[in-house]
Coordinates of C-alpha atoms (C1' of nucleotides) in Angstrom, one line a residue:
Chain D
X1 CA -51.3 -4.1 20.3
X2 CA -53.5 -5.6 23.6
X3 CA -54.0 -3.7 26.4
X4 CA -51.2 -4.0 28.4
X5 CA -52.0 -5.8 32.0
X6 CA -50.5 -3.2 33.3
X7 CA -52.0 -0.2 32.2
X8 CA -55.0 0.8 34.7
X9 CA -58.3 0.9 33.4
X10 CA -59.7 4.5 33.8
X11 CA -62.7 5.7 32.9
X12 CA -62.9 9.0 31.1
X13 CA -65.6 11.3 31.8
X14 CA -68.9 11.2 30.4
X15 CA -69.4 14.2 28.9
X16 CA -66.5 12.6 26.1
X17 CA -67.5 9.3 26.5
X18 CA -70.6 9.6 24.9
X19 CA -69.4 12.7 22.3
X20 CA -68.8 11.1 18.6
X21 CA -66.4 14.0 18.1
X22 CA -64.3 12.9 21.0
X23 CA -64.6 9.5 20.4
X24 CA -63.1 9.6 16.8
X25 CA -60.4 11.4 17.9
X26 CA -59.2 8.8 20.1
X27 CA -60.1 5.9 18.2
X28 CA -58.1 8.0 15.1
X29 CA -55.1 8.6 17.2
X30 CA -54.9 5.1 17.7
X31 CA -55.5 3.9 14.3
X32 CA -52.8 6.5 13.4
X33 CA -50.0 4.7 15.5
X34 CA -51.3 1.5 14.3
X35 CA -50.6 2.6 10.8
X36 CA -47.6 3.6 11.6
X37 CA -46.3 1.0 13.6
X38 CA -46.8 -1.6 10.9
X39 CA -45.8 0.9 8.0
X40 CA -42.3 1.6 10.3
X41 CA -42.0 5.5 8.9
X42 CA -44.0 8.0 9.2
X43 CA -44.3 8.9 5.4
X44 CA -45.1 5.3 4.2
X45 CA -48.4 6.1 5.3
X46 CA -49.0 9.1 2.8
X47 CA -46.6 6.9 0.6
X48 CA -49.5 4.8 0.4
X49 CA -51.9 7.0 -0.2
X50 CA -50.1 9.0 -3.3
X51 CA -49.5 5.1 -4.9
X52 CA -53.2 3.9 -4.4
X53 CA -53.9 7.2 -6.1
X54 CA -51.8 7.0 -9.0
X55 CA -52.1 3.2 -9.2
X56 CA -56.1 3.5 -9.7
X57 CA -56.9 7.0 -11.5
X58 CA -53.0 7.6 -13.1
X59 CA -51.7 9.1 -15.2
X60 CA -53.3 12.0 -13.3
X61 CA -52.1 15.4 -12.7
X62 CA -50.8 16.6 -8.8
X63 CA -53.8 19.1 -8.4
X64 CA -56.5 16.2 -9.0
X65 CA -54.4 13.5 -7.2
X66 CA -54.5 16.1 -4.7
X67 CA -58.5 16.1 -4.4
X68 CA -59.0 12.5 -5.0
X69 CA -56.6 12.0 -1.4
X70 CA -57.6 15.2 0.0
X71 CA -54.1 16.5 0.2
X72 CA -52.3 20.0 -0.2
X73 CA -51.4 21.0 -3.4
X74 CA -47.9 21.7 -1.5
X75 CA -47.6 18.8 0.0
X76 CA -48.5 16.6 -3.1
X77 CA -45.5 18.5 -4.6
X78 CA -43.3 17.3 -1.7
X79 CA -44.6 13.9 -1.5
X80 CA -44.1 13.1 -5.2
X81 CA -40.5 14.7 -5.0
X82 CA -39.4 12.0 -2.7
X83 CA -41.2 9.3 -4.6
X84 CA -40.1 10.2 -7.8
X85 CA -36.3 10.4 -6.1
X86 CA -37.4 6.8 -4.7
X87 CA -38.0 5.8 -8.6
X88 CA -41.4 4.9 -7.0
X89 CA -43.4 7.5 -9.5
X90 CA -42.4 9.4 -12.8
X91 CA -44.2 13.2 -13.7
X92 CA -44.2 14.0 -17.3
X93 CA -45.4 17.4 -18.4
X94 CA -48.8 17.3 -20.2
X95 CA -48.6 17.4 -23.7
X96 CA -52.4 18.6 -24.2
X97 CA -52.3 21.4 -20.9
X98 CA -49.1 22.9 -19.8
X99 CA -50.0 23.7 -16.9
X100 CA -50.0 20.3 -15.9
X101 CA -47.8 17.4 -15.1
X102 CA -48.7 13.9 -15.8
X103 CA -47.9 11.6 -12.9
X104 CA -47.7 7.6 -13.3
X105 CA -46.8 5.0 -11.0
X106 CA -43.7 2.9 -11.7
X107 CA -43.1 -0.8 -12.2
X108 CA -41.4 -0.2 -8.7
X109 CA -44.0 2.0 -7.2
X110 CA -46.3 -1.0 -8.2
X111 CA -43.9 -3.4 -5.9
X112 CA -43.9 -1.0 -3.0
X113 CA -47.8 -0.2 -3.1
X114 CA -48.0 -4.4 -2.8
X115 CA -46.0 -4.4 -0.2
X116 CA -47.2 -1.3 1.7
X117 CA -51.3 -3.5 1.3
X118 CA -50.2 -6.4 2.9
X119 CA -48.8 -4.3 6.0
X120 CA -51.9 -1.6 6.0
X121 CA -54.3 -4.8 5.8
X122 CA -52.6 -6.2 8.8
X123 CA -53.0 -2.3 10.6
X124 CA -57.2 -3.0 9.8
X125 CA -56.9 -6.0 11.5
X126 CA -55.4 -5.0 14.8
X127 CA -57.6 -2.1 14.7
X128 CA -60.8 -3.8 14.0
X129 CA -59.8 -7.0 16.3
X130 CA -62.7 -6.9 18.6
X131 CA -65.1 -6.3 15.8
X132 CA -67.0 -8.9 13.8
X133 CA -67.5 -8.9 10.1
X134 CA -71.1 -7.3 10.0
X135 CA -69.6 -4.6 12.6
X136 CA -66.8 -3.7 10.4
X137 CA -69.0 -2.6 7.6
X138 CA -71.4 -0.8 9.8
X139 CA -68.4 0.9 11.2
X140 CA -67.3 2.0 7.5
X141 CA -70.6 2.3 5.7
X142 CA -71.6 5.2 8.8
X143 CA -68.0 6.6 8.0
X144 CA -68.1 6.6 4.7
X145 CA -72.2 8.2 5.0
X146 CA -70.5 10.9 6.9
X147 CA -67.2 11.6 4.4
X148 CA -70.0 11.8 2.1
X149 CA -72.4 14.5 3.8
X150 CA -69.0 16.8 4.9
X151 CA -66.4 16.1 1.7
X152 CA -66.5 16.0 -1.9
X153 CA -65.6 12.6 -1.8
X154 CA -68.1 9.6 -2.8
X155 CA -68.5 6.4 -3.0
X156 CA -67.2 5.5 -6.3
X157 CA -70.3 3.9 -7.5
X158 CA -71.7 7.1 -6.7
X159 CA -69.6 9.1 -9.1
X160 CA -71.2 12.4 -10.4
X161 CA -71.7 11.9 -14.6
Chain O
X1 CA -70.5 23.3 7.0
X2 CA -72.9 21.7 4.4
X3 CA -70.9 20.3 1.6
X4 CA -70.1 23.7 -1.0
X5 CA -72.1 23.3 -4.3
X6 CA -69.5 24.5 -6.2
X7 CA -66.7 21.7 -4.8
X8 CA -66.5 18.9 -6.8
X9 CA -67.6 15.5 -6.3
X10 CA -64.9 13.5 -6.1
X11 CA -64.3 9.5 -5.8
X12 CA -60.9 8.8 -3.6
X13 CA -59.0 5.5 -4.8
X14 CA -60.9 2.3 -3.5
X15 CA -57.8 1.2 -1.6
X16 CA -58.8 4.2 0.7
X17 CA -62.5 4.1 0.6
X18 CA -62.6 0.9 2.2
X19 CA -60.0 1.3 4.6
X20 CA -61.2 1.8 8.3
X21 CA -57.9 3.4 9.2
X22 CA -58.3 6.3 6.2
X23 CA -62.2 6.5 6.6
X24 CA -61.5 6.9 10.7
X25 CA -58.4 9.5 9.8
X26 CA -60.8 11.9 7.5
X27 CA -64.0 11.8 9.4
X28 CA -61.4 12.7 12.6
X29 CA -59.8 15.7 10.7
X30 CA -63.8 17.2 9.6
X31 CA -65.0 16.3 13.2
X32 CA -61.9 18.6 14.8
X33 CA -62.2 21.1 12.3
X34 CA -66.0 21.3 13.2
X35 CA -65.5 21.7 17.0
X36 CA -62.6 24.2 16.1
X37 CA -65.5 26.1 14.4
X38 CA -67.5 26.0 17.5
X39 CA -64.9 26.4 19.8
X40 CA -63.7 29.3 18.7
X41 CA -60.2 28.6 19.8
X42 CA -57.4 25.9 19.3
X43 CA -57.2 25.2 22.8
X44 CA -60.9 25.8 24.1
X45 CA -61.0 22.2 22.5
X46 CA -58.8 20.7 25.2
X47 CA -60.0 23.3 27.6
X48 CA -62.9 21.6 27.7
X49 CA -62.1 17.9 28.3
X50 CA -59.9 19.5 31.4
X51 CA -62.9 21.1 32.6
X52 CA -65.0 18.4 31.8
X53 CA -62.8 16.2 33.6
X54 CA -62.3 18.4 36.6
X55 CA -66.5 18.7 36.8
X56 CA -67.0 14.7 37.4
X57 CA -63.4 13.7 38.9
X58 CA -62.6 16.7 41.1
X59 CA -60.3 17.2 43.0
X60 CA -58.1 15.4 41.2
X61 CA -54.0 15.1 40.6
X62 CA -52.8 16.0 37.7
X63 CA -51.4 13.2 36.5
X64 CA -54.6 10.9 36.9
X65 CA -56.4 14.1 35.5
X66 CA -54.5 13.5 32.1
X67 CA -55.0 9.5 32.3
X68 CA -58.9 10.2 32.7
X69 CA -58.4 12.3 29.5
X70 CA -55.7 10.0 27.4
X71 CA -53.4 13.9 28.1
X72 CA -49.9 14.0 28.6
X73 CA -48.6 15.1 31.6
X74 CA -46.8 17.7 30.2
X75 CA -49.6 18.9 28.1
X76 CA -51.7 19.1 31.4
X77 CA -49.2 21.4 33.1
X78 CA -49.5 23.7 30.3
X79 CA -53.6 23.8 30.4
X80 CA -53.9 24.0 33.8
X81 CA -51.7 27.1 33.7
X82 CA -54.1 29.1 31.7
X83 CA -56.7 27.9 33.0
X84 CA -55.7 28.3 36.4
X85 CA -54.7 32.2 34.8
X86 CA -57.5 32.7 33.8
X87 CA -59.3 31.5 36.7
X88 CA -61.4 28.3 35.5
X89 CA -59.4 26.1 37.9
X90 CA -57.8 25.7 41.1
X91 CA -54.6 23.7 42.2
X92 CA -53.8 23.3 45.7
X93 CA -50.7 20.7 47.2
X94 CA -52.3 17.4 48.0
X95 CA -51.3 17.4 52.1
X96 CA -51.7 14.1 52.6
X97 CA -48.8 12.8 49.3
X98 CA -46.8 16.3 48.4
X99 CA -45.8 14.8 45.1
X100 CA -48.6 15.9 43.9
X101 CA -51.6 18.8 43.3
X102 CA -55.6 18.8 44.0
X103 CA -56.7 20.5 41.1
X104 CA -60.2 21.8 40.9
X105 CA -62.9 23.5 39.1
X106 CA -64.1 26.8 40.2
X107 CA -67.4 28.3 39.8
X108 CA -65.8 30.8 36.6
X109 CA -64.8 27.3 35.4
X110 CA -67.8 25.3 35.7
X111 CA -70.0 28.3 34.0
X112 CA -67.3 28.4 30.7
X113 CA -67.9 24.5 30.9
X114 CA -71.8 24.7 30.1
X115 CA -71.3 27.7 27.7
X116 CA -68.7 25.2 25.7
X117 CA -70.7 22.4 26.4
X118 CA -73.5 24.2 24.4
X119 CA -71.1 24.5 21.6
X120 CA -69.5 21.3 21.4
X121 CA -73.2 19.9 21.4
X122 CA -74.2 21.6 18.4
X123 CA -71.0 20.8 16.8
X124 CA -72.2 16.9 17.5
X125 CA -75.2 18.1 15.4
X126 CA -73.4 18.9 12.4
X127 CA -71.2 16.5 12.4
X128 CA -73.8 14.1 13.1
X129 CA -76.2 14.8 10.6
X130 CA -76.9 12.4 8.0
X131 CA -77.4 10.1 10.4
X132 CA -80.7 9.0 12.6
X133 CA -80.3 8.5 16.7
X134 CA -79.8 4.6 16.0
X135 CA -77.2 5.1 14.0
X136 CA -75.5 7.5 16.0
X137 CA -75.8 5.0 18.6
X138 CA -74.3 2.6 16.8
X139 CA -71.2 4.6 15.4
X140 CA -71.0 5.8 18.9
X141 CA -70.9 1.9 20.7
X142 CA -68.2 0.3 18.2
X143 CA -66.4 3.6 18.5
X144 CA -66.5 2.5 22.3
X145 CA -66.1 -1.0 22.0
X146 CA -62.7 0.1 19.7
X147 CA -61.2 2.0 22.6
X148 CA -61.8 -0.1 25.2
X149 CA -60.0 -2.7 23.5
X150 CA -56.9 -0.7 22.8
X151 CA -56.8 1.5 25.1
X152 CA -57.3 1.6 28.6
X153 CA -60.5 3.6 28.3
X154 CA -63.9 1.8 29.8
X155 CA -67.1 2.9 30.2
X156 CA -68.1 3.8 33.2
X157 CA -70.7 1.4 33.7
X158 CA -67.7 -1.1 34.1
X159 CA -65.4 0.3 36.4
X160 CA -62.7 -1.7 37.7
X161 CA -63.2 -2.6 41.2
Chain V
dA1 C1' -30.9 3.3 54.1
dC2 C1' -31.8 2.4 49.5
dG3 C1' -34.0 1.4 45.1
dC4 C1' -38.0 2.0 42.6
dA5 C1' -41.9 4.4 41.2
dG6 C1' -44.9 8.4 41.0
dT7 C1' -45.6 13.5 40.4
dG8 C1' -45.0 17.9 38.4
dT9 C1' -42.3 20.7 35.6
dT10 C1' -39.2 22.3 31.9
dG11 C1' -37.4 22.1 27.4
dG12 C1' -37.6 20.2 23.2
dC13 C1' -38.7 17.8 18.6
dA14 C1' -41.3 15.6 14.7
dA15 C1' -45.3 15.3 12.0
dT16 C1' -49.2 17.2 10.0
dA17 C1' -52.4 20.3 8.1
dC18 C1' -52.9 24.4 6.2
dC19 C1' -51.9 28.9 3.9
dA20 C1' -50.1 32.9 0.9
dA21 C1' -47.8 34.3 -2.9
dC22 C1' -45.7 33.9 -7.3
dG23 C1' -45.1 32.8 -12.3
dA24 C1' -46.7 30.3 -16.2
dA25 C1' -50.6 28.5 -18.7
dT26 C1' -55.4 28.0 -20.1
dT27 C1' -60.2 29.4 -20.9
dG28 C1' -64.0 32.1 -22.0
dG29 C1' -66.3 36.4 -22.7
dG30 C1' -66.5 41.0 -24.6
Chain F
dC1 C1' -57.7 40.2 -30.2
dC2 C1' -57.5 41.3 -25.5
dC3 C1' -58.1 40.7 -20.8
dA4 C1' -59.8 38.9 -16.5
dA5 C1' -60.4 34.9 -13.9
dT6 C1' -59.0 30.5 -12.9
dT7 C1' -55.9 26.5 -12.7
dC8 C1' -51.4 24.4 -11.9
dG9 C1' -47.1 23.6 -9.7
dT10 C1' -43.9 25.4 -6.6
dT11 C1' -41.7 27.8 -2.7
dG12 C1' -41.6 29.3 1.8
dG13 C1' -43.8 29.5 5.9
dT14 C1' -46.7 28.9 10.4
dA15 C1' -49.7 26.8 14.1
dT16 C1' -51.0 23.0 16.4
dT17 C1' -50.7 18.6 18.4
dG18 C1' -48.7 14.6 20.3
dC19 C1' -45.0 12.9 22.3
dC20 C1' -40.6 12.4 24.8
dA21 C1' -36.4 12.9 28.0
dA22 C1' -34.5 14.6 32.0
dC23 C1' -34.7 16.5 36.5
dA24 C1' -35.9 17.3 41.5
dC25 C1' -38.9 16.0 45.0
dT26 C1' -41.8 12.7 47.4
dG27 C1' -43.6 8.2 48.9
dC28 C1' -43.4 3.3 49.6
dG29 C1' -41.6 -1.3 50.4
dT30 C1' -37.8 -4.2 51.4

DNA sequence: ACGCAGTGTTGGCAATACCAACGAATTGGG
DNA sequence: CCCAATTCGTTGGTATTGCCAACACTGCGT
């Protein structure tokens, strides 16, 4: 997506310009239509996330794939219901904890998740176009410094024991 | 919001961690969440960028109001009728083009902007904590550098002629 | 005079994030 | 053994945000 000749440049006024809190909204709101663009619906994009989930940590109950994606409960429960209709994931209960179900990706689910990397890679690199390679990783390691300060999540070489 | 001692640490699948498009989404959810906190308000948020915007750019249209802020048109109606309810901003017809408004700031207005721009400040503070003034610079340029490529954003310094 | 574009407004929709409440199950302490 | 607290999965719901189409009025250029 280039800037359209078209579109005027306009300069927005300084007091957001120079807020980070502005600033990420924007640059989010864009990254979020990029995603979505190249995904083509809107639920590919949490598609993804549920199938990176269950590809790297499953089998792994809904409540925990919940906090590793920072997702509600409710809305785990949703998600998996359309990917388990899609034969995309399969939920077991848990022998050892009733409580629980056990949720694996499928053969297919493994498919989609290839497919959905290829178009999510090609998102990054619209988004990240006018940055170089030593940029990039600046850009993610003060993201990732700042998930880190205001989440539970880590780095997973950081991992608590 | 320093991180709760009783959440757990949590590592989110790698897929995601290195993702600018997912690192970019979460940090934009805390950083909204954290100004809501300040704020107050849902809409003192976009209260402010209005009044922001009305402070540098006024009088201004509505309509070039809303591209100054990346705002739909629509959505600008909306805000300018509370505000202009509750007496922050002014709109007049434009006599020189009657398609459109001269919106401005009033004195009630520019005194709720240095209260909220008090707030939002210390909501950069949070936000922006685990990181020194260099690298708050730096998140702050590519963050820039991302929107003036894909958007038609610039910074001020380069305004088109 | 006409077509096109801009402006402001109204009405509306989809997606997302978030929450409460409930029933079933588990755990740990008294 | 009993009970309180917590966890899990689910249902049902809400608020907010971003975005869009359509309309009437106005301005501009041909």
């Amino acid at each position: 997506m280039a800037r359209e000749p078209s579109v005027r440049a306009v300069a927005p006024p300084e007091r957001l310009w120079h807020r980070s809190t502005w600033l990420l909204s924007q640059v989010s709101a864009r990254s979020y239509r990029l995603v979505l663009d190249h995904l083509g619906t809107a639920n590919a994009r949490t598609d993804y996330a549920v199938l990176a989930g269950l590809d790297e940590f499953g089998p792994i109950s809904q409540a925990a794939l919940g906090r590793r994606l920072g997702l509600d409960r409710s809305d785990i429960v949703a998600l998996l219901n359309d990917l388990e209709r899609g034969g995309l994931v399969a939920r077991t209960p848990d022998d050892s904890d009733r409580r629980r179900n056990s949720v694996t990706i499928t053969a297919g689910g493994k498919r989609a998740l290839r497919r959905l990397d290829k178009r999510v890679d090609a998102a990054q690199q619209v988004l990240l176009a006018p940055l170089n390679v030593s940029e990039r990783r600046q850009l993610n390691a003060l993201l990732q410094r700042l998930l880190e300060h205001h989440t539970a999540f880590r780095t997973p070489e950081q991992r608590s024991p």
